[in-house]
mmCIF file of C-alpha atoms in Angstrom:
data_model
loop_
_atom_site.group_PDB
_atom_site.id
_atom_site.type_symbol
_atom_site.label_atom_id
_atom_site.label_comp_id
_atom_site.label_asym_id
_atom_site.label_seq_id
_atom_site.Cartn_x
_atom_site.Cartn_y
_atom_site.Cartn_z
ATOM 1 C CA MET A 1 50.461 147.427 107.946
ATOM 2 C CA SER A 2 49.366 143.643 107.244
ATOM 3 C CA THR A 3 52.147 141.479 104.740
ATOM 4 C CA ARG A 4 49.742 141.228 102.568
ATOM 5 C CA ALA A 5 49.396 144.807 102.032
ATOM 6 C CA GLY A 6 53.121 145.523 102.658
ATOM 7 C CA TRP A 7 53.919 143.358 99.856
ATOM 8 C CA LEU A 8 51.259 145.242 97.502
ATOM 9 C CA ALA A 9 52.635 148.718 98.399
ATOM 10 C CA GLY A 10 56.286 147.484 97.555
ATOM 11 C CA ALA A 11 55.274 145.793 94.436
ATOM 12 C CA ALA A 12 52.671 149.028 93.332
ATOM 13 C CA GLY A 13 56.275 151.216 94.190
ATOM 14 C CA ALA A 14 58.760 148.540 92.442
ATOM 15 C CA SER A 15 56.654 148.902 89.217
ATOM 16 C CA ALA A 16 56.444 152.365 89.242
ATOM 17 C CA VAL A 17 60.343 152.008 87.524
ATOM 18 C CA GLY A 18 59.565 149.379 85.963
ATOM 19 C CA THR A 19 61.455 146.152 87.647
ATOM 20 C CA ALA A 20 60.743 142.764 86.809
ATOM 21 C CA ALA A 21 60.584 141.972 90.551
ATOM 22 C CA GLY A 22 57.677 144.515 91.128
ATOM 23 C CA VAL A 23 55.563 143.145 88.349
ATOM 24 C CA SER A 24 56.027 139.701 89.640
ATOM 25 C CA VAL A 25 55.188 140.448 93.079
ATOM 26 C CA ALA A 26 52.216 142.387 91.611
ATOM 27 C CA ARG A 27 51.037 139.363 89.582
ATOM 28 C CA SER A 28 51.722 136.884 92.424
ATOM 29 C CA LEU A 29 49.056 138.960 94.773
ATOM 30 C CA ARG A 30 46.142 138.903 92.419
ATOM 31 C CA TYR A 31 42.932 137.762 93.565
ATOM 32 C CA ARG A 32 42.005 134.410 92.256
ATOM 33 C CA VAL A 33 39.424 133.655 89.429
ATOM 34 C CA THR A 34 37.185 130.656 89.429
ATOM 35 C CA HIS A 35 36.547 128.993 85.816
ATOM 36 C CA ASP A 36 32.891 128.244 87.044
ATOM 37 C CA ASP A 37 31.664 131.710 86.380
ATOM 38 C CA PRO A 38 28.326 132.030 87.333
ATOM 39 C CA HIS A 39 27.935 135.866 85.623
ATOM 40 C CA ARG A 40 29.159 134.442 82.245
ATOM 41 C CA ASP A 41 26.002 135.750 80.650
ATOM 42 C CA GLU A 42 25.642 138.385 82.644
ATOM 43 C CA ASP A 43 24.689 142.375 81.226
ATOM 44 C CA PHE A 44 26.870 144.397 82.855
ATOM 45 C CA GLU A 45 25.457 147.133 80.762
ATOM 46 C CA LEU A 46 22.352 146.770 82.402
ATOM 47 C CA LEU A 47 21.656 150.360 83.290
ATOM 48 C CA ASP A 48 22.177 151.943 79.821
ATOM 49 C CA ALA A 49 18.883 150.530 78.873
ATOM 50 C CA ASP A 50 16.807 152.410 81.643
ATOM 51 C CA ARG A 51 15.771 156.171 81.113
ATOM 52 C CA SER A 52 18.272 158.934 81.154
ATOM 53 C CA CYS A 53 18.823 162.467 81.456
ATOM 54 C CA VAL A 54 21.681 165.246 81.856
ATOM 55 C CA VAL A 55 22.005 167.336 85.077
ATOM 56 C CA THR A 56 24.078 170.522 84.557
ATOM 57 C CA THR A 57 26.060 171.678 87.346
ATOM 58 C CA PRO A 58 26.239 175.367 88.241
ATOM 59 C CA ASP A 59 29.853 175.030 86.460
ATOM 60 C CA GLY A 60 28.594 173.751 83.555
ATOM 61 C CA VAL A 61 29.656 170.049 83.820
ATOM 62 C CA PRO A 62 26.753 167.401 82.240
ATOM 63 C CA LEU A 63 26.382 164.673 84.854
ATOM 64 C CA ALA A 64 25.033 161.386 83.201
ATOM 65 C CA VAL A 65 22.100 159.999 84.863
ATOM 66 C CA ARG A 66 19.865 156.846 84.686
ATOM 67 C CA GLU A 67 16.733 155.844 86.557
ATOM 68 C CA VAL A 68 14.334 153.247 87.114
ATOM 69 C CA GLY A 69 10.994 152.676 88.907
ATOM 70 C CA PRO A 70 7.839 155.479 88.731
ATOM 71 C CA GLU A 71 8.772 158.997 88.903
ATOM 72 C CA ASP A 72 5.815 159.386 91.759
ATOM 73 C CA ALA A 73 7.484 156.389 94.023
ATOM 74 C CA PRO A 74 6.895 156.950 97.432
ATOM 75 C CA LEU A 75 10.818 157.065 98.059
ATOM 76 C CA THR A 76 13.550 157.722 95.929
ATOM 77 C CA VAL A 77 17.245 155.892 96.493
ATOM 78 C CA VAL A 78 20.576 157.707 95.184
ATOM 79 C CA PHE A 79 23.486 156.134 94.458
ATOM 80 C CA ALA A 80 26.849 157.638 94.050
ATOM 81 C CA HIS A 81 29.783 155.198 93.120
ATOM 82 C CA GLY A 82 33.924 155.215 94.120
ATOM 83 C CA PHE A 83 36.951 156.150 92.501
ATOM 84 C CA CYS A 84 37.685 155.032 89.028
ATOM 85 C CA LEU A 85 34.107 153.231 88.672
ATOM 86 C CA ARG A 86 30.954 154.518 86.966
ATOM 87 C CA MET A 87 27.373 153.609 88.016
ATOM 88 C CA GLY A 88 27.321 150.086 86.364
ATOM 89 C CA SER A 89 29.296 149.424 89.623
ATOM 90 C CA PHE A 90 25.862 149.059 91.177
ATOM 91 C CA HIS A 91 24.727 146.481 88.428
ATOM 92 C CA PHE A 92 23.658 144.226 91.129
ATOM 93 C CA GLN A 93 21.917 146.417 93.683
ATOM 94 C CA ARG A 94 20.043 147.663 90.279
ATOM 95 C CA ALA A 95 18.956 144.430 89.172
ATOM 96 C CA ARG A 96 17.837 142.620 92.542
ATOM 97 C CA LEU A 97 16.386 145.682 94.413
ATOM 98 C CA SER A 98 14.447 147.150 91.259
ATOM 99 C CA GLU A 99 12.769 143.458 91.522
ATOM 100 C CA GLN A 100 12.719 143.523 95.320
ATOM 101 C CA TRP A 101 10.826 147.181 95.817
ATOM 102 C CA GLY A 102 8.877 147.668 92.627
ATOM 103 C CA PRO A 103 6.862 150.503 92.001
ATOM 104 C CA GLN A 104 7.426 151.892 95.548
ATOM 105 C CA VAL A 105 10.978 152.946 95.016
ATOM 106 C CA ARG A 106 12.663 154.679 92.304
ATOM 107 C CA MET A 107 16.141 154.139 92.082
ATOM 108 C CA VAL A 108 18.373 156.877 90.506
ATOM 109 C CA PHE A 109 21.772 156.550 89.477
ATOM 110 C CA TYR A 110 24.632 159.010 88.203
ATOM 111 C CA ASP A 111 28.391 159.014 87.002
ATOM 112 C CA GLN A 112 30.453 161.593 88.924
ATOM 113 C CA ARG A 113 32.086 163.839 87.398
ATOM 114 C CA GLY A 114 35.230 162.936 85.254
ATOM 115 C CA HIS A 115 33.460 159.155 85.112
ATOM 116 C CA GLY A 116 31.811 157.356 82.749
ATOM 117 C CA GLN A 117 29.637 159.165 80.278
ATOM 118 C CA SER A 118 29.591 162.365 82.705
ATOM 119 C CA GLY A 119 31.725 165.354 81.266
ATOM 120 C CA ASP A 120 35.438 165.822 82.405
ATOM 121 C CA ALA A 121 36.152 169.304 84.655
ATOM 122 C CA SER A 122 38.974 171.823 85.794
ATOM 123 C CA PRO A 123 41.085 169.831 87.604
ATOM 124 C CA ASP A 124 40.736 172.138 90.597
ATOM 125 C CA THR A 125 37.295 171.029 91.039
ATOM 126 C CA TYR A 126 37.955 167.259 91.656
ATOM 127 C CA THR A 127 37.717 167.545 95.170
ATOM 128 C CA VAL A 128 35.205 165.453 97.461
ATOM 129 C CA GLU A 129 33.737 169.305 98.874
ATOM 130 C CA GLN A 130 32.816 169.578 94.750
ATOM 131 C CA LEU A 131 31.050 166.104 94.689
ATOM 132 C CA GLY A 132 28.850 166.847 97.732
ATOM 133 C CA GLN A 133 27.622 169.800 95.676
ATOM 134 C CA ASP A 134 27.282 167.657 92.329
ATOM 135 C CA LEU A 135 25.047 165.558 94.750
ATOM 136 C CA GLU A 136 23.056 168.628 95.834
ATOM 137 C CA SER A 137 22.325 169.097 91.839
ATOM 138 C CA VAL A 138 21.325 165.809 91.040
ATOM 139 C CA LEU A 139 18.859 165.663 94.098
ATOM 140 C CA ALA A 140 17.602 169.346 93.259
ATOM 141 C CA VAL A 141 16.483 167.962 89.377
ATOM 142 C CA MET A 142 15.877 164.126 89.839
ATOM 143 C CA ALA A 143 14.283 164.363 93.714
ATOM 144 C CA PRO A 144 13.207 168.047 94.468
ATOM 145 C CA ARG A 145 9.951 166.521 96.683
ATOM 146 C CA GLY A 146 9.471 163.488 98.611
ATOM 147 C CA PRO A 147 11.880 161.282 100.852
ATOM 148 C CA VAL A 148 15.543 160.481 99.602
ATOM 149 C CA VAL A 149 17.967 157.638 100.949
ATOM 150 C CA LEU A 150 21.772 157.968 99.680
ATOM 151 C CA VAL A 151 24.046 155.160 99.138
ATOM 152 C CA GLY A 152 27.519 155.612 98.608
ATOM 153 C CA HIS A 153 30.291 153.328 97.861
ATOM 154 C CA SER A 154 33.950 154.495 98.410
ATOM 155 C CA MET A 155 34.546 157.704 97.288
ATOM 156 C CA GLY A 156 30.504 157.835 96.540
ATOM 157 C CA GLY A 157 30.049 157.724 100.223
ATOM 158 C CA MET A 158 32.399 160.593 100.795
ATOM 159 C CA THR A 159 30.314 162.474 98.427
ATOM 160 C CA VAL A 160 27.229 161.627 101.142
ATOM 161 C CA LEU A 161 29.281 162.808 103.969
ATOM 162 C CA SER A 162 30.445 166.205 102.123
ATOM 163 C CA HIS A 163 26.499 166.583 101.222
ATOM 164 C CA ALA A 164 25.488 165.945 105.067
ATOM 165 C CA ARG A 165 28.110 168.682 106.088
ATOM 166 C CA GLN A 166 27.611 171.329 103.495
ATOM 167 C CA TYR A 167 23.640 171.068 103.600
ATOM 168 C CA PRO A 168 23.064 169.718 107.271
ATOM 169 C CA GLN A 169 19.407 170.961 106.669
ATOM 170 C CA ARG A 170 18.587 168.112 104.459
ATOM 171 C CA TYR A 171 19.018 165.832 107.169
ATOM 172 C CA PRO A 172 15.961 164.530 108.134
ATOM 173 C CA THR A 173 13.349 166.873 106.370
ATOM 174 C CA ARG A 174 14.560 165.176 103.226
ATOM 175 C CA ILE A 175 17.052 162.792 103.522
ATOM 176 C CA VAL A 176 16.012 160.431 105.519
ATOM 177 C CA GLY A 177 18.230 157.317 105.427
ATOM 178 C CA ALA A 178 22.054 156.844 104.053
ATOM 179 C CA ALA A 179 24.687 154.126 103.364
ATOM 180 C CA LEU A 180 28.333 154.383 103.478
ATOM 181 C CA ILE A 181 29.817 151.069 101.757
ATOM 182 C CA SER A 182 33.559 150.497 101.866
ATOM 183 C CA SER A 183 34.063 154.421 102.587
ATOM 184 C CA ALA A 184 36.007 157.333 105.146
ATOM 185 C CA ALA A 185 35.322 159.952 106.574
ATOM 186 C CA GLU A 186 38.480 161.500 106.203
ATOM 187 C CA GLY A 187 41.802 160.976 104.327
ATOM 188 C CA ILE A 188 43.116 157.744 103.548
ATOM 189 C CA ALA A 189 46.723 158.338 104.346
ATOM 190 C CA ARG A 190 46.678 155.260 106.959
ATOM 191 C CA SER A 191 45.731 152.448 104.187
ATOM 192 C CA PRO A 192 48.595 151.064 101.725
ATOM 193 C CA LEU A 193 47.149 153.440 99.114
ATOM 194 C CA GLY A 194 48.395 156.393 101.245
ATOM 195 C CA GLU A 195 51.480 154.985 101.244
ATOM 196 C CA ILE A 196 52.398 155.215 97.351
ATOM 197 C CA LEU A 197 50.270 158.355 96.752
ATOM 198 C CA LYS A 198 53.683 160.162 97.897
ATOM 199 C CA ASN A 199 55.732 158.189 94.794
ATOM 200 C CA PRO A 200 57.228 161.013 92.699
ATOM 201 C CA ALA A 201 55.815 159.419 89.230
ATOM 202 C CA LEU A 202 52.014 160.276 90.678
ATOM 203 C CA GLU A 203 53.223 163.766 91.116
ATOM 204 C CA ALA A 204 54.897 164.313 87.692
ATOM 205 C CA VAL A 205 51.672 163.092 86.337
ATOM 206 C CA GLN A 206 49.370 165.370 88.390
ATOM 207 C CA PHE A 207 51.243 168.332 87.393
ATOM 208 C CA ALA A 208 50.819 167.499 84.036
ATOM 209 C CA ALA A 209 47.353 167.327 84.277
ATOM 210 C CA ARG A 210 47.039 170.492 86.016
ATOM 211 C CA TYR A 211 49.585 172.699 83.912
ATOM 212 C CA ALA A 212 50.606 170.358 80.807
ATOM 213 C CA PRO A 213 47.544 168.528 79.782
ATOM 214 C CA LYS A 214 48.528 167.913 76.483
ATOM 215 C CA LEU A 215 51.464 166.200 78.081
ATOM 216 C CA VAL A 216 49.306 163.734 80.303
ATOM 217 C CA HIS A 217 49.234 161.117 77.781
ATOM 218 C CA ARG A 218 53.005 160.596 78.551
ATOM 219 C CA GLY A 219 52.365 159.690 81.995
ATOM 220 C CA ARG A 220 49.361 157.126 81.762
ATOM 221 C CA GLY A 221 51.645 154.281 81.745
ATOM 222 C CA ALA A 222 53.870 155.196 84.986
ATOM 223 C CA ALA A 223 50.961 156.735 86.626
ATOM 224 C CA ARG A 224 48.774 153.213 85.956
ATOM 225 C CA ARG A 225 51.961 150.748 86.900
ATOM 226 C CA VAL A 226 51.973 152.814 90.384
ATOM 227 C CA ILE A 227 48.394 152.827 91.303
ATOM 228 C CA GLY A 228 46.960 149.701 89.055
ATOM 229 C CA PRO A 229 48.551 146.843 91.402
ATOM 230 C CA ILE A 230 46.787 148.313 94.673
ATOM 231 C CA LEU A 231 43.420 149.053 92.793
ATOM 232 C CA ARG A 232 43.191 145.501 91.356
ATOM 233 C CA GLU A 233 44.358 143.859 94.407
ATOM 234 C CA ALA A 234 42.125 145.718 96.843
ATOM 235 C CA SER A 235 38.883 145.237 94.913
ATOM 236 C CA TYR A 236 38.210 142.051 96.185
ATOM 237 C CA GLY A 237 39.499 139.420 99.190
ATOM 238 C CA ASP A 238 40.893 136.131 99.045
ATOM 239 C CA GLU A 239 37.537 133.700 97.750
ATOM 240 C CA LYS A 240 37.221 132.826 94.118
ATOM 241 C CA ILE A 241 36.001 135.594 91.968
ATOM 242 C CA SER A 242 33.657 135.711 88.804
ATOM 243 C CA PRO A 243 35.582 136.394 86.087
ATOM 244 C CA SER A 244 33.380 138.604 84.178
ATOM 245 C CA VAL A 245 32.709 140.771 87.707
ATOM 246 C CA VAL A 246 36.807 140.866 87.337
ATOM 247 C CA ALA A 247 36.809 142.263 83.535
ATOM 248 C CA PHE A 248 34.067 144.459 84.260
ATOM 249 C CA SER A 249 35.453 146.150 87.173
ATOM 250 C CA GLU A 250 39.227 146.525 85.676
ATOM 251 C CA ARG A 251 37.397 147.620 82.281
ATOM 252 C CA MET A 252 35.863 150.668 84.436
ATOM 253 C CA MET A 253 38.934 151.050 85.815
ATOM 254 C CA HIS A 254 41.102 151.177 82.707
ATOM 255 C CA ASP A 255 38.489 153.063 80.789
ATOM 256 C CA THR A 256 39.014 156.468 83.743
ATOM 257 C CA PRO A 257 40.965 159.228 82.366
ATOM 258 C CA ILE A 258 44.348 159.892 83.586
ATOM 259 C CA ALA A 259 43.478 163.420 84.909
ATOM 260 C CA THR A 260 40.581 162.434 86.911
ATOM 261 C CA LEU A 261 42.760 159.275 88.196
ATOM 262 C CA VAL A 262 45.652 161.444 89.765
ATOM 263 C CA GLU A 263 43.739 164.059 90.594
ATOM 264 C CA PHE A 264 40.971 162.267 92.536
ATOM 265 C CA LEU A 265 43.745 160.087 94.422
ATOM 266 C CA HIS A 266 44.804 163.718 95.927
ATOM 267 C CA ALA A 267 41.461 164.181 96.939
ATOM 268 C CA LEU A 268 41.002 161.410 98.732
ATOM 269 C CA GLU A 269 44.213 161.560 100.674
ATOM 270 C CA VAL A 270 43.561 164.970 102.059
ATOM 271 C CA HIS A 271 39.763 165.173 102.638
ATOM 272 C CA ASP A 272 38.356 165.747 105.697
ATOM 273 C CA GLU A 273 34.228 165.402 106.112
ATOM 274 C CA THR A 274 34.198 164.545 109.361
ATOM 275 C CA GLY A 275 31.531 167.044 110.368
ATOM 276 C CA GLY A 276 29.196 165.264 107.698
ATOM 277 C CA LEU A 277 28.822 162.817 110.588
ATOM 278 C CA ARG A 278 26.538 165.144 113.049
ATOM 279 C CA ALA A 279 24.011 165.537 110.263
ATOM 280 C CA LEU A 280 23.995 161.931 108.888
ATOM 281 C CA SER A 281 23.555 160.902 112.719
ATOM 282 C CA LYS A 282 19.911 161.997 112.647
ATOM 283 C CA VAL A 283 18.658 159.596 110.082
ATOM 284 C CA PRO A 284 19.012 155.589 110.110
ATOM 285 C CA THR A 285 22.598 154.721 108.510
ATOM 286 C CA LEU A 286 24.397 151.649 107.047
ATOM 287 C CA VAL A 287 27.955 151.322 107.036
ATOM 288 C CA ALA A 288 29.016 148.129 105.410
ATOM 289 C CA CYS A 289 32.994 147.276 104.157
ATOM 290 C CA GLY A 290 34.991 143.836 103.430
ATOM 291 C CA ASP A 291 37.379 142.839 106.244
ATOM 292 C CA HIS A 292 39.914 142.460 102.967
ATOM 293 C CA ASP A 293 39.574 146.002 102.192
ATOM 294 C CA LEU A 294 42.931 147.393 101.515
ATOM 295 C CA LEU A 295 42.140 150.902 100.185
ATOM 296 C CA THR A 296 39.629 151.852 102.666
ATOM 297 C CA PRO A 297 40.420 149.126 105.849
ATOM 298 C CA MET A 298 37.545 148.020 108.252
ATOM 299 C CA GLU A 299 38.638 150.572 110.943
ATOM 300 C CA TYR A 300 37.396 153.276 108.980
ATOM 301 C CA SER A 301 33.735 151.872 109.012
ATOM 302 C CA GLU A 302 34.197 150.802 112.493
ATOM 303 C CA GLU A 303 34.844 154.332 113.401
ATOM 304 C CA MET A 304 32.340 156.048 111.201
ATOM 305 C CA ALA A 305 29.782 153.414 112.749
ATOM 306 C CA HIS A 306 30.421 154.361 116.281
ATOM 307 C CA GLU A 307 30.038 158.150 115.947
ATOM 308 C CA LEU A 308 26.563 157.461 113.980
ATOM 309 C CA ALA A 309 23.999 156.547 116.582
ATOM 310 C CA LYS A 310 21.219 154.974 114.654
ATOM 311 C CA SER A 311 23.727 153.185 112.453
ATOM 312 C CA GLU A 312 24.276 149.428 111.074
ATOM 313 C CA LEU A 313 27.273 147.597 110.909
ATOM 314 C CA VAL A 314 27.952 145.041 108.397
ATOM 315 C CA ILE A 315 31.448 143.740 108.174
ATOM 316 C CA VAL A 316 31.612 141.116 105.074
ATOM 317 C CA CYS A 317 34.064 138.508 105.972
ATOM 318 C CA GLY A 318 36.838 137.776 103.268
ATOM 319 C CA ALA A 319 35.572 140.601 100.894
ATOM 320 C CA GLY A 320 37.662 143.985 99.467
ATOM 321 C CA HIS A 321 37.039 147.246 98.780
ATOM 322 C CA LEU A 322 34.136 146.217 95.347
ATOM 323 C CA VAL A 323 32.074 144.114 98.101
ATOM 324 C CA GLN A 324 28.898 145.444 96.273
ATOM 325 C CA LEU A 325 30.286 143.519 93.188
ATOM 326 C CA GLU A 326 31.608 140.671 95.363
ATOM 327 C CA ARG A 327 29.008 139.937 97.600
ATOM 328 C CA PRO A 328 26.231 141.779 96.068
ATOM 329 C CA GLU A 329 23.542 139.861 98.542
ATOM 330 C CA ILE A 330 24.906 140.934 101.740
ATOM 331 C CA ILE A 331 24.839 144.246 100.862
ATOM 332 C CA ASP A 332 21.527 144.295 98.762
ATOM 333 C CA ASP A 333 20.035 143.077 102.006
ATOM 334 C CA ALA A 334 21.544 145.360 104.185
ATOM 335 C CA LEU A 335 19.717 147.924 102.022
ATOM 336 C CA VAL A 336 16.797 146.775 102.451
ATOM 337 C CA ARG A 337 16.935 146.980 106.253
ATOM 338 C CA LEU A 338 17.951 150.310 106.066
ATOM 339 C CA VAL A 339 14.854 151.433 103.668
ATOM 340 C CA GLU A 340 12.928 149.671 106.010
ATOM 341 C CA ARG A 341 14.173 151.590 109.218
ATOM 342 C CA ALA A 342 14.222 155.098 107.480
ATOM 343 C CA THR A 343 10.488 155.303 105.719
ATOM 344 C CA PRO A 344 7.262 155.440 106.847
ATOM 345 C CA SER A 345 5.195 151.860 108.170
ATOM 346 C CA LYS A 346 3.303 152.069 104.766
ATOM 347 C CA LEU A 347 6.300 151.332 102.281
ATOM 348 C CA VAL A 348 7.963 149.156 104.993
ATOM 349 C CA ALA A 349 4.629 146.999 105.403
ATOM 350 C CA LEU A 350 4.412 147.018 101.740
ATOM 351 C CA THR A 351 8.349 146.061 101.277
ATOM 352 C CA ARG A 352 7.866 143.229 103.851
ATOM 353 C CA ARG A 353 4.559 141.993 101.791
ATOM 354 C CA MET A 354 6.625 141.678 98.533
ATOM 355 C CA ARG A 355 9.501 139.961 99.882
ATOM 356 C CA GLY A 356 7.125 137.290 101.423
ATOM 357 C CA ARG A 357 5.558 136.927 98.237
ATOM 358 C CA ARG A 358 8.543 136.378 96.278
ATOM 359 C CA ARG A 359 9.465 133.834 99.121
ATOM 360 C CA ARG A 360 6.185 131.803 98.610
ATOM 361 C CA ASN A 361 6.398 131.829 94.807
ATOM 362 C CA GLY A 362 10.536 130.893 95.072
#
């Protein structure tokens, strides 16, 4: 474990018992924000204005869905967000790529169960396997026909892997490409986050979430003191970050229900979706991460890319776990390349033509 990661795990553990030293160290490790904020006027609720619907899963959980682009577009790209986030974590991708692709691509975003505007569910369904089934439910309603590219960030990447393992017949007949951003194919015990998942404070809150839900609020503070420092510190790298972007991501994390937080933490620790790599190896893939990611370190991405014959590996220097918010232009360009590799030549030609027109006009 790196010195920075070791300090962070120590700070998280110390803050769980409320020591002043632990809090002090956690604060000293915070990423740097810049006074020059290029996103001061950014509307981070852009997705709220898009066409909306609800997809209800077989076990009755309503999933909030937004879409942009024509329903009869030649290609659909479906985005699955990460742990303690919501569909808005793809804000910059929605803003730029809807312009880039125009009417040729429809983009579909949804909130995972227990996150954002989607419904809560029984704690025993907060598993990566269930998330893969939820993705199949979204596809069945939102993209029943035509080629699809899947994009998953963090836990969303695990969702894509889970879907590939459970529904391999969809690859490459329906799913023609996939992106795994800041993700991992199996449990994250090797990361700094894994070091603090054994904290008794988290175990107590998890027990309450399952067996005494009315008492969960009593453990909110303890659980957030344990996990808060590493979620905040791991989000971004060492470069100066827009205060508006930081505030937006922290708002998403803070709004996540405590039961969702503790149950999915356990799911991330024990999941094993390496079986999904076999199905994904049949389609072009993008594997991307920041080299300062403490939640899903770079080695996880390198290992997945090694197993995927048609993969492009993108390592973003200086970026943390929320690389799609921190360095969106790099991730956007990589997604454009993925679509070009995954789609019929006609769509590729149209996409390139639109890009050339934009450069001439720019």
